[in-house]
Amino acid sequence: MDNQSQVVNLERVQALEAWLKSTNTKLTQVNGQRKYGGPPEVWDGPPPGARCEVFISQIPRDVYEDLLIPLFSSVGVLWEFRLMMNFSGQNRGFAYAKYGTAAIANDAIRQLHGYTLGPGTRLNVRCSIEKRHLCIQNLPASTQQEELLQVLGLLSAGVESVALKAGPGIEGVSAVVCFSSHHAASMAKKVLGEEFKKQFCLEISIKWLSAEKHIPDEPPPPQRAPKGLLMSPLKHLGQTSPRLPPRMVSPSIPTAFCRAVGGPATQYGPKCTSSPPRGQLMFSVSPVLLLQKLSEASGWGDPQYEMFFSHTGPDGFLYFTYNVHVPGAPKTFRGFVMILPGHCSSTVLEEAQRAAAQQVLQKVCSSALSV
């Protein structure tokens, strides 16, 4: 691209600023795009469903929201409008407009496709296929659907459903995860790989699900991640213990991933004969003692634990975050653990420390193996 095409039309920028001020319209810059709404300040109705968004291309580089939003609002009320931007301040030639219903989106395509914004420029408006599905590969063979759903709900927002698949040609287990929006799926794609590596010592592969057109418009009722699994502002445990939930008769314990994030230590009994899933370590003695011995053998100081109570999940688990500082170690270890109280004689805080020590040992072993 030559330098001339990077020059911003100051007259058009000033017109945009004047329009924003006169209409009190608010735009937000997010990851290379400028966004209006999602939803707008005044919105009456549910969020848009499938096929409510249109893709707009062939936009002149010096055309901005002061022309585009009124144009696409003339068809129906906009729920969201996103204009892709580059660092020069010009638009990148395409945008997305989302309406409340698929019928209004179809009207926008019919009325505005081929619309002339300037000499020799005609807008290309067509239905946008919003990617909302991610494929996660290389999960442990023992992964269960409900367990994975809970873990994903904790690590990312907007998870709606999970479907597992395994068979010839598939290493371990793969999962197809549906999100509430393309934005939620994009954010999850950016963070889940690193989070699985950090929290569970698992190297997973995450990519967009191909052939989105094969996914039905109206999937079966999703298994939604419990809201109680979303992280709330932390509260220091201090001198008081968290209020314990009533004893549950049949708590839904996520076995494989619960262990991976530091579930109740009593689940690892000597009678267990199956091999641990990939990415997990199982200890027959206290992880706290093992970490202490490892620190001594490595010439480090005594591990120091900071435990913070986060919240109680709807399944009865207590959620903690932790900082484990080992003087002489390369870094302070941080993470979160889940504890189901009442399974042994030790206190909740002791169980949380055991789970934290187990995670630290997993991370140390994983780092040693990768060298």
Short mmCIF file of C-alpha atoms in Angstrom, two decimals:
data_model
loop_
_atom_site.label_atom_id
_atom_site.label_comp_id
_atom_site.label_asym_id
_atom_site.label_seq_id
_atom_site.Cartn_x
_atom_site.Cartn_y
_atom_site.Cartn_z
CA MET A 1 0.00 0.00 0.00
CA ASP A 2 1.48 3.40 -1.00
CA ASN A 3 1.84 6.34 1.36
CA GLN A 4 -0.95 8.31 -0.32
CA SER A 5 -3.52 5.65 0.65
CA GLN A 6 -2.47 6.04 4.29
CA VAL A 7 -3.27 9.79 4.41
CA VAL A 8 -6.28 10.56 6.61
CA ASN A 9 -8.95 12.90 5.25
CA LEU A 10 -9.04 15.47 8.05
CA GLU A 11 -12.26 17.00 6.75
CA ARG A 12 -14.00 13.65 7.09
CA VAL A 13 -12.54 13.09 10.57
CA GLN A 14 -13.82 16.49 11.68
CA ALA A 15 -17.25 15.67 10.27
CA LEU A 16 -17.26 12.43 12.30
CA GLU A 17 -16.29 14.26 15.50
CA ALA A 18 -19.01 16.87 14.94
CA TRP A 19 -21.60 14.13 14.37
CA LEU A 20 -20.56 12.25 17.51
CA LYS A 21 -20.89 15.42 19.56
CA SER A 22 -24.23 16.51 18.10
CA THR A 23 -25.84 13.06 18.41
CA ASN A 24 -24.11 12.07 21.67
CA THR A 25 -23.12 8.80 20.03
CA LYS A 26 -20.48 6.75 21.86
CA LEU A 27 -17.90 4.64 20.03
CA THR A 28 -15.47 2.20 21.66
CA GLN A 29 -12.11 1.15 20.24
CA VAL A 30 -11.65 -2.61 20.73
CA ASN A 31 -8.92 -4.76 19.14
CA GLY A 32 -8.58 -2.99 15.80
CA GLN A 33 -12.24 -2.12 15.45
CA ARG A 34 -14.46 0.76 16.47
CA LYS A 35 -17.74 -0.38 17.98
CA TYR A 36 -21.14 1.19 18.51
CA GLY A 37 -23.74 -0.47 20.73
CA GLY A 38 -23.69 -4.13 21.55
CA PRO A 39 -26.31 -3.24 22.82
CA PRO A 40 -26.95 0.50 22.42
CA GLU A 41 -27.94 2.56 25.47
CA VAL A 42 -31.63 2.20 24.60
CA TRP A 43 -32.62 -1.29 23.56
CA ASP A 44 -35.99 -3.00 23.95
CA GLY A 45 -35.80 -6.71 23.35
CA PRO A 46 -33.55 -9.77 23.65
CA PRO A 47 -30.05 -9.97 22.16
CA PRO A 48 -29.94 -10.90 18.47
CA GLY A 49 -29.86 -14.54 17.46
CA ALA A 50 -28.46 -16.29 14.39
CA ARG A 51 -28.31 -14.56 10.98
CA CYS A 52 -28.95 -11.09 12.42
CA GLU A 53 -25.63 -9.63 11.27
CA VAL A 54 -24.60 -8.37 7.84
CA PHE A 55 -21.09 -8.01 6.45
CA ILE A 56 -20.35 -4.75 4.60
CA SER A 57 -17.37 -4.43 2.24
CA GLN A 58 -16.14 -2.03 -0.44
CA ILE A 59 -16.37 0.87 2.00
CA PRO A 60 -14.30 3.92 0.92
CA ARG A 61 -11.39 4.36 3.34
CA ASP A 62 -12.43 7.88 4.41
CA VAL A 63 -16.06 6.97 5.18
CA TYR A 64 -16.86 6.70 8.88
CA GLU A 65 -19.73 6.05 11.26
CA ASP A 66 -21.31 9.47 10.71
CA LEU A 67 -22.41 8.20 7.29
CA LEU A 68 -22.61 4.46 7.87
CA ILE A 69 -24.63 4.28 11.10
CA PRO A 70 -27.46 6.55 9.88
CA LEU A 71 -27.52 4.66 6.58
CA PHE A 72 -27.84 1.22 8.14
CA SER A 73 -30.18 2.53 10.86
CA SER A 74 -32.58 3.62 8.14
CA VAL A 75 -33.48 -0.07 7.65
CA GLY A 76 -34.03 -0.84 11.35
CA VAL A 77 -32.63 -0.23 14.80
CA LEU A 78 -28.99 -1.30 15.08
CA TRP A 79 -27.99 -3.51 17.96
CA GLU A 80 -24.30 -3.15 17.10
CA PHE A 81 -22.10 -1.63 14.40
CA ARG A 82 -18.39 -2.46 14.08
CA LEU A 83 -16.05 -0.65 11.69
CA MET A 84 -12.61 -2.22 11.20
CA MET A 85 -9.80 0.34 11.61
CA ASN A 86 -6.06 0.47 10.93
CA PHE A 87 -3.37 2.39 12.77
CA SER A 88 -3.40 5.29 10.30
CA GLY A 89 -6.94 6.24 11.32
CA GLN A 90 -8.53 5.04 8.10
CA ASN A 91 -11.07 2.27 8.01
CA ARG A 92 -10.01 -1.08 6.54
CA GLY A 93 -12.83 -1.17 4.00
CA PHE A 94 -15.29 -3.42 5.81
CA ALA A 95 -17.71 -3.42 8.75
CA TYR A 96 -20.43 -5.44 10.46
CA ALA A 97 -23.98 -4.33 11.29
CA LYS A 98 -26.15 -6.37 13.64
CA TYR A 99 -29.92 -6.03 13.99
CA GLY A 100 -32.51 -7.39 16.38
CA THR A 101 -33.94 -9.95 13.95
CA ALA A 102 -32.85 -11.89 10.89
CA ALA A 103 -35.72 -10.32 8.94
CA ILE A 104 -34.31 -6.81 9.40
CA ALA A 105 -30.84 -8.05 8.43
CA ASN A 106 -32.32 -9.46 5.21
CA ASP A 107 -34.00 -6.09 4.55
CA ALA A 108 -30.60 -4.40 4.93
CA ILE A 109 -29.09 -6.74 2.35
CA ARG A 110 -31.97 -6.19 -0.08
CA GLN A 111 -32.04 -2.40 0.29
CA LEU A 112 -28.37 -1.49 0.71
CA HIS A 113 -26.43 -3.97 -1.40
CA GLY A 114 -24.99 -1.92 -4.27
CA TYR A 115 -25.71 1.38 -2.50
CA THR A 116 -23.53 4.19 -3.88
CA LEU A 117 -21.55 6.20 -1.32
CA GLY A 118 -19.38 8.05 -3.80
CA PRO A 119 -18.24 8.11 -7.43
CA GLY A 120 -17.46 4.57 -8.55
CA THR A 121 -18.09 2.95 -5.14
CA ARG A 122 -20.90 0.52 -4.40
CA LEU A 123 -21.32 -1.20 -1.06
CA ASN A 124 -21.29 -4.98 -0.93
CA VAL A 125 -23.74 -6.14 1.75
CA ARG A 126 -24.32 -9.81 2.50
CA CYS A 127 -25.18 -12.11 5.38
CA SER A 128 -22.41 -12.51 7.95
CA ILE A 129 -21.71 -16.04 9.16
CA GLU A 130 -20.76 -15.34 12.75
CA LYS A 131 -18.16 -17.84 13.94
CA ARG A 132 -19.08 -18.93 17.46
CA HIS A 133 -17.63 -22.45 17.61
CA LEU A 134 -14.13 -23.48 18.65
CA CYS A 135 -12.57 -26.92 18.32
CA ILE A 136 -10.31 -27.90 21.23
CA GLN A 137 -8.05 -30.87 20.53
CA ASN A 138 -5.61 -33.06 22.49
CA LEU A 139 -7.71 -33.23 25.65
CA PRO A 140 -7.16 -36.17 28.06
CA ALA A 141 -8.96 -39.36 27.05
CA SER A 142 -10.86 -39.38 30.36
CA THR A 143 -12.38 -35.92 29.78
CA GLN A 144 -16.09 -35.75 30.58
CA GLN A 145 -18.49 -33.28 29.00
CA GLU A 146 -19.87 -31.79 32.22
CA GLU A 147 -16.40 -31.47 33.74
CA LEU A 148 -15.04 -29.62 30.71
CA LEU A 149 -18.10 -27.35 30.62
CA GLN A 150 -17.46 -26.27 34.21
CA VAL A 151 -13.76 -25.65 33.59
CA LEU A 152 -14.40 -23.60 30.44
CA GLY A 153 -17.05 -21.59 32.27
CA LEU A 154 -14.43 -20.72 34.86
CA LEU A 155 -11.71 -19.76 32.39
CA SER A 156 -13.74 -17.85 29.79
CA ALA A 157 -17.03 -16.02 29.33
CA GLY A 158 -19.96 -16.81 27.08
CA VAL A 159 -19.68 -20.62 27.00
CA GLU A 160 -23.04 -22.07 25.96
CA SER A 161 -22.45 -25.76 25.24
CA VAL A 162 -19.80 -28.44 24.82
CA ALA A 163 -19.83 -31.55 22.61
CA LEU A 164 -17.08 -34.18 22.81
CA LYS A 165 -15.87 -36.37 19.98
CA ALA A 166 -13.37 -39.21 19.87
CA GLY A 167 -12.49 -41.96 17.44
CA PRO A 168 -10.03 -43.06 14.76
CA GLY A 169 -7.67 -40.30 13.74
CA ILE A 170 -8.43 -38.20 16.83
CA GLU A 171 -5.69 -38.03 19.44
CA GLY A 172 -7.24 -38.11 22.91
CA VAL A 173 -10.56 -36.25 22.96
CA SER A 174 -11.67 -33.23 20.95
CA ALA A 175 -14.40 -30.81 21.99
CA VAL A 176 -16.62 -28.46 20.02
CA VAL A 177 -17.45 -25.45 22.18
CA CYS A 178 -20.28 -23.06 21.32
CA PHE A 179 -20.08 -19.47 22.58
CA SER A 180 -22.74 -16.80 22.89
CA SER A 181 -21.01 -14.53 20.35
CA HIS A 182 -18.08 -14.29 17.99
CA HIS A 183 -16.40 -11.86 20.37
CA ALA A 184 -16.66 -14.30 23.28
CA ALA A 185 -15.23 -17.09 21.12
CA SER A 186 -12.38 -14.85 19.92
CA MET A 187 -11.43 -13.89 23.48
CA ALA A 188 -11.52 -17.54 24.56
CA LYS A 189 -9.35 -18.57 21.61
CA LYS A 190 -6.71 -16.08 22.74
CA VAL A 191 -6.50 -17.18 26.38
CA LEU A 192 -7.54 -20.82 26.73
CA GLY A 193 -4.36 -22.36 25.35
CA GLU A 194 -2.15 -20.53 27.82
CA GLU A 195 -4.60 -21.10 30.69
CA PHE A 196 -4.72 -24.86 30.11
CA LYS A 197 -0.94 -24.94 29.96
CA LYS A 198 -0.59 -22.88 33.12
CA GLN A 199 -3.37 -24.43 35.18
CA PHE A 200 -3.37 -28.06 34.01
CA CYS A 201 0.01 -28.57 32.30
CA LEU A 202 -1.89 -29.52 29.13
CA GLU A 203 -0.79 -28.61 25.60
CA ILE A 204 -4.06 -28.24 23.72
CA SER A 205 -4.83 -27.09 20.20
CA ILE A 206 -7.57 -24.49 19.65
CA LYS A 207 -8.91 -23.48 16.25
CA TRP A 208 -12.08 -22.24 14.65
CA LEU A 209 -14.47 -25.02 13.77
CA SER A 210 -14.46 -25.51 10.03
CA ALA A 211 -17.63 -25.78 7.97
CA GLU A 212 -19.76 -23.65 10.28
CA LYS A 213 -22.59 -24.01 7.77
CA HIS A 214 -23.14 -27.58 8.98
CA ILE A 215 -24.04 -26.37 12.45
CA PRO A 216 -27.83 -26.07 12.84
CA ASP A 217 -29.24 -22.59 13.36
CA GLU A 218 -31.06 -23.67 16.47
CA PRO A 219 -28.94 -26.15 18.43
CA PRO A 220 -30.37 -28.30 21.22
CA PRO A 221 -30.86 -26.52 24.55
CA PRO A 222 -27.29 -25.81 25.71
CA GLN A 223 -25.78 -26.90 28.98
CA ARG A 224 -24.87 -23.51 30.36
CA ALA A 225 -21.90 -23.02 32.58
CA PRO A 226 -23.09 -22.28 36.13
CA LYS A 227 -22.90 -18.57 36.88
CA GLY A 228 -21.43 -19.37 40.26
CA LEU A 229 -18.26 -20.59 38.52
CA LEU A 230 -17.40 -17.13 37.25
CA MET A 231 -14.67 -15.51 39.32
CA SER A 232 -15.89 -12.82 41.71
CA PRO A 233 -13.74 -10.13 43.37
CA LEU A 234 -11.33 -11.81 45.78
CA LYS A 235 -11.66 -11.61 49.52
CA HIS A 236 -8.74 -12.41 51.75
CA LEU A 237 -9.41 -15.40 53.95
CA GLY A 238 -7.78 -13.72 56.95
CA GLN A 239 -8.61 -15.23 60.32
CA THR A 240 -12.04 -16.48 59.41
CA SER A 241 -13.08 -19.46 57.35
CA PRO A 242 -15.62 -19.16 54.51
CA ARG A 243 -19.17 -20.12 55.34
CA LEU A 244 -19.53 -23.72 54.26
CA PRO A 245 -22.44 -24.74 52.04
CA PRO A 246 -24.90 -27.37 53.25
CA ARG A 247 -23.66 -30.93 52.81
CA MET A 248 -24.78 -32.09 49.38
CA VAL A 249 -25.98 -35.66 49.03
CA SER A 250 -24.71 -36.16 45.46
CA PRO A 251 -22.32 -33.35 44.54
CA SER A 252 -21.41 -33.20 40.88
CA ILE A 253 -17.66 -33.69 41.16
CA PRO A 254 -15.79 -33.05 37.88
CA THR A 255 -13.39 -35.98 38.15
CA ALA A 256 -10.63 -35.51 35.57
CA PHE A 257 -10.45 -31.76 35.51
CA CYS A 258 -11.28 -31.40 39.19
CA ARG A 259 -8.14 -33.38 39.91
CA ALA A 260 -6.17 -31.34 37.44
CA VAL A 261 -7.06 -28.09 39.17
CA GLY A 262 -6.56 -29.53 42.65
CA GLY A 263 -9.74 -31.27 43.77
CA PRO A 264 -10.28 -33.11 47.06
CA ALA A 265 -7.16 -35.07 47.94
CA THR A 266 -9.20 -38.02 49.20
CA GLN A 267 -10.22 -38.78 45.63
CA TYR A 268 -6.67 -40.05 45.09
CA GLY A 269 -6.90 -43.23 47.16
CA PRO A 270 -4.56 -46.20 47.11
CA LYS A 271 -7.32 -48.31 45.53
CA CYS A 272 -7.19 -46.26 42.38
CA THR A 273 -5.56 -48.46 39.74
CA SER A 274 -6.20 -46.49 36.58
CA SER A 275 -3.45 -44.35 35.12
CA PRO A 276 -3.80 -40.59 35.56
CA PRO A 277 -4.86 -38.68 32.47
CA ARG A 278 -2.19 -36.84 30.56
CA GLY A 279 -1.29 -33.58 32.29
CA GLN A 280 -2.06 -34.82 35.80
CA LEU A 281 0.13 -35.96 38.69
CA MET A 282 -1.11 -38.13 41.53
CA PHE A 283 0.54 -38.17 44.96
CA SER A 284 0.32 -40.86 47.61
CA VAL A 285 1.77 -38.54 50.24
CA SER A 286 1.00 -34.95 51.08
CA PRO A 287 1.87 -32.55 48.24
CA VAL A 288 2.77 -29.98 50.92
CA LEU A 289 5.42 -32.35 52.28
CA LEU A 290 6.66 -33.21 48.79
CA LEU A 291 7.04 -29.52 47.90
CA GLN A 292 8.87 -28.94 51.19
CA LYS A 293 11.30 -31.80 50.42
CA LEU A 294 11.78 -30.59 46.84
CA SER A 295 12.58 -27.08 48.10
CA GLU A 296 15.14 -28.47 50.55
CA ALA A 297 16.77 -30.66 47.88
CA SER A 298 16.94 -27.69 45.48
CA GLY A 299 18.48 -25.39 48.08
CA TRP A 300 15.40 -23.18 48.18
CA GLY A 301 13.70 -21.78 51.25
CA ASP A 302 10.48 -22.95 52.88
CA PRO A 303 7.37 -22.49 50.68
CA GLN A 304 5.12 -19.65 51.82
CA TYR A 305 1.40 -19.92 51.09
CA GLU A 306 -1.09 -17.08 50.57
CA MET A 307 -4.62 -18.42 50.17
CA PHE A 308 -7.55 -16.20 49.14
CA PHE A 309 -11.16 -17.37 49.30
CA SER A 310 -13.06 -16.47 46.14
CA HIS A 311 -16.58 -17.94 46.27
CA THR A 312 -18.70 -21.05 46.73
CA GLY A 313 -19.88 -22.75 43.53
CA PRO A 314 -23.40 -24.14 43.08
CA ASP A 315 -21.94 -27.67 43.17
CA GLY A 316 -20.62 -27.14 46.72
CA PHE A 317 -16.97 -26.53 45.83
CA LEU A 318 -15.07 -23.72 47.51
CA TYR A 319 -12.90 -21.73 45.13
CA PHE A 320 -9.55 -20.29 46.22
CA THR A 321 -6.78 -18.40 44.49
CA TYR A 322 -3.25 -18.74 45.77
CA ASN A 323 0.26 -17.30 45.70
CA VAL A 324 3.01 -19.76 46.64
CA HIS A 325 6.39 -18.11 47.08
CA VAL A 326 9.44 -20.34 47.39
CA PRO A 327 12.55 -18.28 48.25
CA GLY A 328 15.19 -19.08 45.65
CA ALA A 329 12.71 -20.40 43.10
CA PRO A 330 12.57 -18.62 39.73
CA LYS A 331 9.09 -17.20 40.29
CA THR A 332 6.03 -16.97 42.53
CA PHE A 333 3.45 -19.59 41.60
CA ARG A 334 -0.14 -18.40 41.16
CA GLY A 335 -3.37 -20.18 40.31
CA PHE A 336 -6.76 -21.32 41.60
CA VAL A 337 -8.04 -24.50 43.21
CA MET A 338 -11.41 -26.08 44.04
CA ILE A 339 -12.09 -27.78 47.38
CA LEU A 340 -15.10 -29.87 48.39
CA PRO A 341 -15.31 -29.58 52.19
CA GLY A 342 -16.15 -32.40 54.53
CA HIS A 343 -14.24 -35.23 52.82
CA CYS A 344 -11.48 -35.53 55.42
CA SER A 345 -10.50 -34.42 58.89
CA SER A 346 -8.20 -31.56 57.84
CA THR A 347 -9.42 -27.97 57.70
CA VAL A 348 -10.57 -26.27 54.52
CA LEU A 349 -7.48 -24.06 54.52
CA GLU A 350 -5.20 -27.10 54.85
CA GLU A 351 -6.96 -28.79 51.96
CA ALA A 352 -6.59 -25.64 49.85
CA GLN A 353 -2.87 -25.55 50.64
CA ARG A 354 -2.53 -29.23 49.66
CA ALA A 355 -4.25 -28.52 46.34
CA ALA A 356 -2.06 -25.48 45.72
CA ALA A 357 1.09 -27.48 46.50
CA GLN A 358 -0.05 -30.17 44.07
CA GLN A 359 -0.43 -27.61 41.30
CA VAL A 360 2.98 -26.10 42.04
CA LEU A 361 4.56 -29.55 41.83
CA GLN A 362 2.82 -30.14 38.51
CA LYS A 363 4.17 -26.86 37.15
CA VAL A 364 7.70 -27.54 38.41
CA CYS A 365 7.70 -31.04 36.90
CA SER A 366 6.27 -29.76 33.62
CA SER A 367 8.99 -27.08 33.42
CA ALA A 368 11.70 -29.64 34.14
CA LEU A 369 10.40 -32.01 31.44
CA SER A 370 10.24 -29.24 28.82
CA VAL A 371 13.90 -28.24 29.31
#
